[in-house]
Structures are given as structure tokens and as C-alpha cells.
PDB file of C-alpha atoms in Angstrom:
ATOM      1  CA  MET C   1      90.601 -49.744 -10.994  1.00  0.00           C
ATOM      2  CA  PRO C   2      91.313 -46.743 -13.236  1.00  0.00           C
ATOM      3  CA  ASP C   3      91.971 -47.267 -16.937  1.00  0.00           C
ATOM      4  CA  GLU C   4      95.544 -46.776 -17.973  1.00  0.00           C
ATOM      5  CA  PRO C   5      96.188 -44.844 -21.170  1.00  0.00           C
ATOM      6  CA  LEU C   6      97.563 -46.821 -24.100  1.00  0.00           C
ATOM      7  CA  PRO C   7     101.120 -46.021 -25.119  1.00  0.00           C
ATOM      8  CA  GLN C   8     101.476 -43.599 -27.991  1.00  0.00           C
ATOM      9  CA  PRO C   9     102.446 -45.173 -31.312  1.00  0.00           C
ATOM     10  CA  ILE C  10     106.043 -44.769 -32.363  1.00  0.00           C
ATOM     11  CA  GLY C  11     106.727 -43.414 -35.825  1.00  0.00           C
ATOM     12  CA  GLU C  12     104.378 -42.629 -38.652  1.00  0.00           C
ATOM     13  CA  THR C  13     100.903 -44.065 -38.185  1.00  0.00           C
ATOM     14  CA  ARG C  14      99.523 -43.397 -41.655  1.00  0.00           C
ATOM     15  CA  LEU C  15     101.152 -44.380 -44.884  1.00  0.00           C
ATOM     16  CA  PRO C  16     100.730 -42.091 -47.873  1.00  0.00           C
ATOM     17  CA  PRO C  17      98.783 -43.457 -50.830  1.00  0.00           C
ATOM     18  CA  PRO C  18     100.808 -45.382 -53.404  1.00  0.00           C
ATOM     19  CA  SER C  19     102.268 -43.517 -56.344  1.00  0.00           C
ATOM     20  CA  LEU C  20     101.185 -44.957 -59.660  1.00  0.00           C
ATOM     21  CA  SER C  21     103.083 -44.688 -62.923  1.00  0.00           C
ATOM     22  CA  PRO C  22     101.335 -42.899 -65.811  1.00  0.00           C
ATOM     23  CA  GLU C  23     100.712 -46.308 -67.401  1.00  0.00           C
ATOM     24  CA  GLN C  24      99.110 -47.604 -64.205  1.00  0.00           C
ATOM     25  CA  GLN C  25      96.982 -44.456 -63.928  1.00  0.00           C
ATOM     26  CA  GLU C  26      95.816 -44.869 -67.536  1.00  0.00           C
ATOM     27  CA  LEU C  27      94.963 -48.519 -66.797  1.00  0.00           C
ATOM     28  CA  CYS C  28      92.959 -47.408 -63.744  1.00  0.00           C
ATOM     29  CA  ASN C  29      90.999 -44.971 -65.912  1.00  0.00           C
ATOM     30  CA  ARG C  30      90.236 -47.713 -68.453  1.00  0.00           C
ATOM     31  CA  LEU C  31      89.181 -50.149 -65.725  1.00  0.00           C
ATOM     32  CA  ASP C  32      86.851 -47.525 -64.221  1.00  0.00           C
ATOM     33  CA  GLU C  33      85.307 -46.862 -67.657  1.00  0.00           C
ATOM     34  CA  TRP C  34      84.775 -50.604 -68.191  1.00  0.00           C
ATOM     35  CA  HIS C  35      82.953 -51.004 -64.881  1.00  0.00           C
ATOM     36  CA  LYS C  36      80.839 -47.882 -65.488  1.00  0.00           C
ATOM     37  CA  LEU C  37      79.595 -49.355 -68.793  1.00  0.00           C
ATOM     38  CA  TYR C  38      77.809 -51.965 -66.712  1.00  0.00           C
ATOM     39  CA  GLY C  39      76.617 -49.588 -63.998  1.00  0.00           C
ATOM     40  CA  LEU C  40      78.873 -51.173 -61.395  1.00  0.00           C
ATOM     41  CA  LYS C  41      79.278 -49.062 -58.263  1.00  0.00           C
ATOM     42  CA  VAL C  42      82.723 -50.392 -57.333  1.00  0.00           C
ATOM     43  CA  THR C  43      85.760 -48.442 -58.390  1.00  0.00           C
ATOM     44  CA  PRO C  44      88.446 -50.729 -59.812  1.00  0.00           C
ATOM     45  CA  SER C  45      91.049 -47.980 -59.646  1.00  0.00           C
ATOM     46  CA  GLU C  46      90.677 -47.978 -55.859  1.00  0.00           C
ATOM     47  CA  MET C  47      91.008 -51.766 -55.774  1.00  0.00           C
ATOM     48  CA  PHE C  48      94.143 -51.541 -57.917  1.00  0.00           C
ATOM     49  CA  ARG C  49      95.627 -48.889 -55.628  1.00  0.00           C
ATOM     50  CA  GLY C  50      94.725 -51.078 -52.647  1.00  0.00           C
ATOM     51  CA  ALA C  51      96.624 -53.994 -54.171  1.00  0.00           C
ATOM     52  CA  VAL C  52      99.682 -51.833 -54.773  1.00  0.00           C
ATOM     53  CA  PHE C  53      99.393 -50.464 -51.228  1.00  0.00           C
ATOM     54  CA  ALA C  54      99.119 -53.935 -49.639  1.00  0.00           C
ATOM     55  CA  ILE C  55     102.409 -55.157 -51.105  1.00  0.00           C
ATOM     56  CA  ARG C  56     104.511 -52.030 -50.664  1.00  0.00           C
ATOM     57  CA  PRO C  57     107.705 -52.423 -48.602  1.00  0.00           C
ATOM     58  CA  ALA C  58     106.254 -50.512 -45.635  1.00  0.00           C
ATOM     59  CA  CYS C  59     103.583 -53.233 -45.339  1.00  0.00           C
ATOM     60  CA  GLU C  60     105.897 -56.205 -45.718  1.00  0.00           C
ATOM     61  CA  ASN C  61     105.137 -57.440 -42.192  1.00  0.00           C
ATOM     62  CA  ASN C  62     101.477 -57.963 -43.080  1.00  0.00           C
ATOM     63  CA  PRO C  63     101.257 -61.778 -43.309  1.00  0.00           C
ATOM     64  CA  ASP C  64      98.043 -61.494 -45.345  1.00  0.00           C
ATOM     65  CA  GLY C  65      99.268 -58.778 -47.720  1.00  0.00           C
ATOM     66  CA  ILE C  66      99.621 -60.967 -50.803  1.00  0.00           C
ATOM     67  CA  ALA C  67      96.163 -62.494 -50.367  1.00  0.00           C
ATOM     68  CA  GLN C  68      94.669 -59.030 -49.809  1.00  0.00           C
ATOM     69  CA  ALA C  69      96.359 -57.646 -52.923  1.00  0.00           C
ATOM     70  CA  ALA C  70      95.303 -60.680 -54.983  1.00  0.00           C
ATOM     71  CA  HIS C  71      91.729 -60.318 -53.755  1.00  0.00           C
ATOM     72  CA  SER C  72      91.624 -56.681 -54.846  1.00  0.00           C
ATOM     73  CA  LEU C  73      92.878 -57.491 -58.344  1.00  0.00           C
ATOM     74  CA  ARG C  74      90.583 -60.503 -58.671  1.00  0.00           C
ATOM     75  CA  GLU C  75      87.570 -58.369 -57.750  1.00  0.00           C
ATOM     76  CA  ILE C  76      88.279 -56.137 -60.752  1.00  0.00           C
ATOM     77  CA  LEU C  77      87.691 -59.088 -63.092  1.00  0.00           C
ATOM     78  CA  TYR C  78      85.100 -60.919 -61.000  1.00  0.00           C
ATOM     79  CA  PRO C  79      81.940 -59.327 -62.501  1.00  0.00           C
ATOM     80  CA  PHE C  80      83.083 -60.322 -65.991  1.00  0.00           C
ATOM     81  CA  TRP C  81      84.487 -63.755 -65.195  1.00  0.00           C
ATOM     82  CA  SER C  82      82.092 -65.183 -62.614  1.00  0.00           C
ATOM     83  CA  PRO C  83      78.678 -66.554 -63.546  1.00  0.00           C
ATOM     84  CA  GLN C  84      77.635 -65.687 -59.972  1.00  0.00           C
ATOM     85  CA  VAL C  85      77.331 -61.998 -60.915  1.00  0.00           C
ATOM     86  CA  LYS C  86      73.903 -61.815 -62.544  1.00  0.00           C
ATOM     87  CA  ASN C  87      73.678 -58.043 -63.057  1.00  0.00           C
ATOM     88  CA  VAL C  88      76.541 -58.219 -65.591  1.00  0.00           C
ATOM     89  CA  PRO C  89      75.126 -60.292 -68.451  1.00  0.00           C
ATOM     90  CA  ASP C  90      78.236 -60.112 -70.640  1.00  0.00           C
ATOM     91  CA  LYS C  91      81.050 -62.418 -69.641  1.00  0.00           C
ATOM     92  CA  LYS C  92      84.623 -62.697 -70.871  1.00  0.00           C
ATOM     93  CA  GLU C  93      84.741 -62.107 -74.644  1.00  0.00           C
ATOM     94  CA  ALA C  94      81.357 -60.337 -74.755  1.00  0.00           C
ATOM     95  CA  ALA C  95      82.360 -57.986 -71.939  1.00  0.00           C
ATOM     96  CA  LEU C  96      85.593 -57.103 -73.738  1.00  0.00           C
ATOM     97  CA  LYS C  97      83.758 -56.642 -77.031  1.00  0.00           C
ATOM     98  CA  ASN C  98      81.297 -54.265 -75.351  1.00  0.00           C
ATOM     99  CA  THR C  99      84.149 -52.053 -74.151  1.00  0.00           C
ATOM    100  CA  GLY C 100      85.599 -51.928 -77.678  1.00  0.00           C
ATOM    101  CA  SER C 101      88.552 -54.237 -77.100  1.00  0.00           C
ATOM    102  CA  VAL C 102      90.457 -55.297 -80.205  1.00  0.00           C
ATOM    103  CA  HIS C 103      91.889 -58.319 -78.347  1.00  0.00           C
ATOM    104  CA  ARG C 104      89.249 -60.926 -77.597  1.00  0.00           C
ATOM    105  CA  ASP C 105      90.173 -64.132 -79.354  1.00  0.00           C
ATOM    106  CA  GLU C 106      90.008 -67.423 -77.469  1.00  0.00           C
ATOM    107  CA  ALA C 107      93.755 -67.589 -76.779  1.00  0.00           C
ATOM    108  CA  PHE C 108      93.703 -64.123 -75.223  1.00  0.00           C
ATOM    109  CA  ILE C 109      90.577 -64.862 -73.188  1.00  0.00           C
ATOM    110  CA  ASN C 110      92.449 -67.900 -71.829  1.00  0.00           C
ATOM    111  CA  GLU C 111      95.413 -65.638 -70.979  1.00  0.00           C
ATOM    112  CA  VAL C 112      93.154 -63.341 -68.947  1.00  0.00           C
ATOM    113  CA  GLY C 113      91.531 -66.404 -67.383  1.00  0.00           C
ATOM    114  CA  LYS C 114      94.918 -67.732 -66.292  1.00  0.00           C
ATOM    115  CA  VAL C 115      95.739 -64.483 -64.477  1.00  0.00           C
ATOM    116  CA  TYR C 116      92.237 -64.456 -62.944  1.00  0.00           C
ATOM    117  CA  GLY C 117      92.710 -68.048 -61.760  1.00  0.00           C
ATOM    118  CA  GLN C 118      96.055 -67.289 -60.137  1.00  0.00           C
ATOM    119  CA  LEU C 119      94.605 -64.257 -58.370  1.00  0.00           C
ATOM    120  CA  ASN C 120      91.578 -66.263 -57.278  1.00  0.00           C
ATOM    121  CA  ASN C 121      93.777 -68.976 -55.763  1.00  0.00           C
ATOM    122  CA  LEU C 122      95.885 -66.413 -53.921  1.00  0.00           C
ATOM    123  CA  ALA C 123      92.832 -64.505 -52.704  1.00  0.00           C
ATOM    124  CA  HIS C 124      91.572 -67.732 -51.175  1.00  0.00           C
ATOM    125  CA  HIS C 125      94.852 -68.260 -49.362  1.00  0.00           C
ATOM    126  CA  ARG C 126      96.131 -70.848 -51.762  1.00  0.00           C
ATOM    127  CA  GLY C 127      93.387 -73.236 -50.632  1.00  0.00           C
ATOM    128  CA  THR C 128      92.531 -74.598 -54.063  1.00  0.00           C
ATOM    129  CA  SER C 129      95.847 -74.108 -55.754  1.00  0.00           C
ATOM    130  CA  THR C 130      97.867 -77.097 -56.832  1.00  0.00           C
ATOM    131  CA  LYS C 131      99.717 -75.663 -59.844  1.00  0.00           C
ATOM    132  CA  PRO C 132     101.738 -73.566 -59.369  1.00  0.00           C
ATOM    133  CA  ASP C 133     102.476 -73.942 -55.673  1.00  0.00           C
ATOM    134  CA  PHE C 134     101.602 -70.594 -54.098  1.00  0.00           C
ATOM    135  CA  SER C 135     102.563 -71.626 -50.573  1.00  0.00           C
ATOM    136  CA  ASN C 136     106.000 -70.024 -50.823  1.00  0.00           C
ATOM    137  CA  LEU C 137     105.060 -67.027 -52.953  1.00  0.00           C
ATOM    138  CA  THR C 138     107.104 -63.946 -52.139  1.00  0.00           C
ATOM    139  CA  ILE C 139     106.384 -60.269 -52.685  1.00  0.00           C
ATOM    140  CA  PRO C 140     108.675 -60.199 -55.771  1.00  0.00           C
ATOM    141  CA  ASP C 141     106.735 -63.203 -57.135  1.00  0.00           C
ATOM    142  CA  PHE C 142     103.469 -61.349 -56.591  1.00  0.00           C
ATOM    143  CA  GLU C 143     104.910 -58.201 -58.155  1.00  0.00           C
ATOM    144  CA  ARG C 144     105.533 -60.266 -61.307  1.00  0.00           C
ATOM    145  CA  LEU C 145     101.889 -61.364 -61.228  1.00  0.00           C
ATOM    146  CA  LEU C 146     100.836 -57.733 -60.778  1.00  0.00           C
ATOM    147  CA  THR C 147     102.941 -56.799 -63.821  1.00  0.00           C
ATOM    148  CA  GLU C 148     101.286 -59.613 -65.776  1.00  0.00           C
ATOM    149  CA  PHE C 149      97.844 -58.381 -64.662  1.00  0.00           C
ATOM    150  CA  GLU C 150      98.729 -54.886 -65.869  1.00  0.00           C
ATOM    151  CA  ARG C 151     100.027 -56.167 -69.224  1.00  0.00           C
ATOM    152  CA  VAL C 152      97.008 -58.374 -69.845  1.00  0.00           C
ATOM    153  CA  MET C 153      94.500 -55.720 -68.819  1.00  0.00           C
ATOM    154  CA  ARG C 154      96.168 -52.980 -70.882  1.00  0.00           C
ATOM    155  CA  LYS C 155      95.923 -55.311 -73.867  1.00  0.00           C
ATOM    156  CA  ALA C 156      92.343 -56.307 -72.989  1.00  0.00           C
ATOM    157  CA  LEU C 157      91.237 -52.678 -72.871  1.00  0.00           C
ATOM    158  CA  THR C 158      93.038 -51.602 -76.053  1.00  0.00           C
ATOM    159  CA  ARG C 159      90.517 -50.139 -78.472  1.00  0.00           C
ATOM    160  CA  GLN C 160      90.725 -49.594 -82.223  1.00  0.00           C
ATOM    161  CA  ILE C 161      91.284 -45.864 -81.694  1.00  0.00           C
ATOM    162  CA  ASP C 162      94.379 -46.706 -79.629  1.00  0.00           C
ATOM    163  CA  VAL C 163      95.768 -48.745 -82.521  1.00  0.00           C
ATOM    164  CA  HIS C 164      95.143 -45.819 -84.895  1.00  0.00           C
ATOM    165  CA  ARG C 165      96.896 -43.407 -82.525  1.00  0.00           C
ATOM    166  CA  GLU C 166      99.897 -45.718 -82.321  1.00  0.00           C
ATOM    167  CA  ILE C 167     100.068 -45.940 -86.119  1.00  0.00           C
ATOM    168  CA  ASP C 168      99.787 -42.141 -86.384  1.00  0.00           C
ATOM    169  CA  GLN C 169     102.570 -41.738 -83.838  1.00  0.00           C
ATOM    170  CA  ILE C 170     104.812 -44.109 -85.766  1.00  0.00           C
ATOM    171  CA  LEU C 171     104.074 -42.400 -89.073  1.00  0.00           C
ATOM    172  CA  SER C 172     104.601 -38.898 -87.683  1.00  0.00           C
ATOM    173  CA  GLY C 173     108.117 -39.751 -86.516  1.00  0.00           C
ATOM    174  CA  ASP C 174     111.351 -40.583 -88.296  1.00  0.00           C
ATOM    175  CA  LEU C 175     110.481 -43.722 -90.265  1.00  0.00           C
ATOM    176  CA  THR C 176     114.120 -44.713 -90.710  1.00  0.00           C
ATOM    177  CA  GLN C 177     114.540 -44.729 -86.911  1.00  0.00           C
ATOM    178  CA  ASN C 178     111.374 -46.811 -86.497  1.00  0.00           C
ATOM    179  CA  ILE C 179     112.759 -49.361 -88.939  1.00  0.00           C
ATOM    180  CA  LEU C 180     116.110 -49.407 -87.115  1.00  0.00           C
ATOM    181  CA  ASP C 181     114.363 -49.807 -83.733  1.00  0.00           C
ATOM    182  CA  ALA C 182     112.111 -52.634 -84.916  1.00  0.00           C
ATOM    183  CA  PRO C 183     113.149 -56.052 -83.622  1.00  0.00           C
ATOM    184  CA  ILE C 184     114.372 -58.526 -86.188  1.00  0.00           C
ATOM    185  CA  ALA C 185     112.276 -61.675 -86.271  1.00  0.00           C
TER     186      ALA C 185
END
């Protein structure tokens, strides 16, 4: 019985890599620097891009896309949050301090831990999650978690020099406009 050739795929077979915003690209650079400080061979920027790729509209029919994206983001934090990783001695606050982070108080560490926990639950297919209920999580819900991950990690990797640059930028501009633009408490 001769083998029959498989039908040719219809349409595009390869998706282009995801486009990242300048802020996302800067975050990727900071994440890579953080991992390199500890001699880690993984590249968090690739994991971040993989997460963005897994939840893009062209992949919406992937029933495991959210778990795959969550796993990629969780793996970025895993060496610094899990006691299972022995070759990274600094955990949580100490790991952020070593990278020069200006944000490492207990409340902020808990904020990062909350995002890590949500990603961990999603990466494990909601198996241990009871609050919130991830069983009906949608792509837009996950995109909000991705945005929260980005916000928290940008803050976590903010160094003193970044604060000085921001102050310089404010002072070099029109101070009356800065005052007008400032939110009223």
C-alpha cells in the first residue's frame, strides 16, 4: 500500500514574532539583566515574547494558550520566588535589592507574590486555584494579568538612577505645565 501525501496546509503556516511596545522591550532588557546577575542561562525576554505570542488573536483557538502564557511569565520569577531553585541564593527582597531596585518593602514584595501566585495557578491549569476562580478566565482577563505583571515588574526593576532621570526630566521641562498636569489628591 503506497503512502499518500498529506494535504498541503491552507494559509500562512508561520506567524511572525509578536511586536512589543518600547516599554515592553525595555522591561525585557531589565529582566534579562536581572537573570544575568545570577548567571541564569534562560532568557526572560524570550519567555515574555512567548507569553505575548501564545495569547495573540491568531492563536485564540489554542485551548492551552492561557496556561502556556502564564507558565512563561511565572518562569521569569521562579528562580527568585521558589526555594526549589538552589543556585539562586537571593530570594524575593534580596534578589530585588541585588539588582538595585528601589521598591522592595514588604507590601510590594506581597504585590509581586500575588501576581506570581496567580500565574502559578494558571500555569498549573487552575488545579490549585480557589480564589479567584480561573476556570472561566478569558484572553482579555489574562491580558489584564499580563498588564499587571508588566506594571509590577517595571516597578520592581526601577533603580535609583531611573528615579534621578525622571526628576531631571521633570525639572528640565516647563515646571508650570508639570504642576498643572499633576493630579490633585
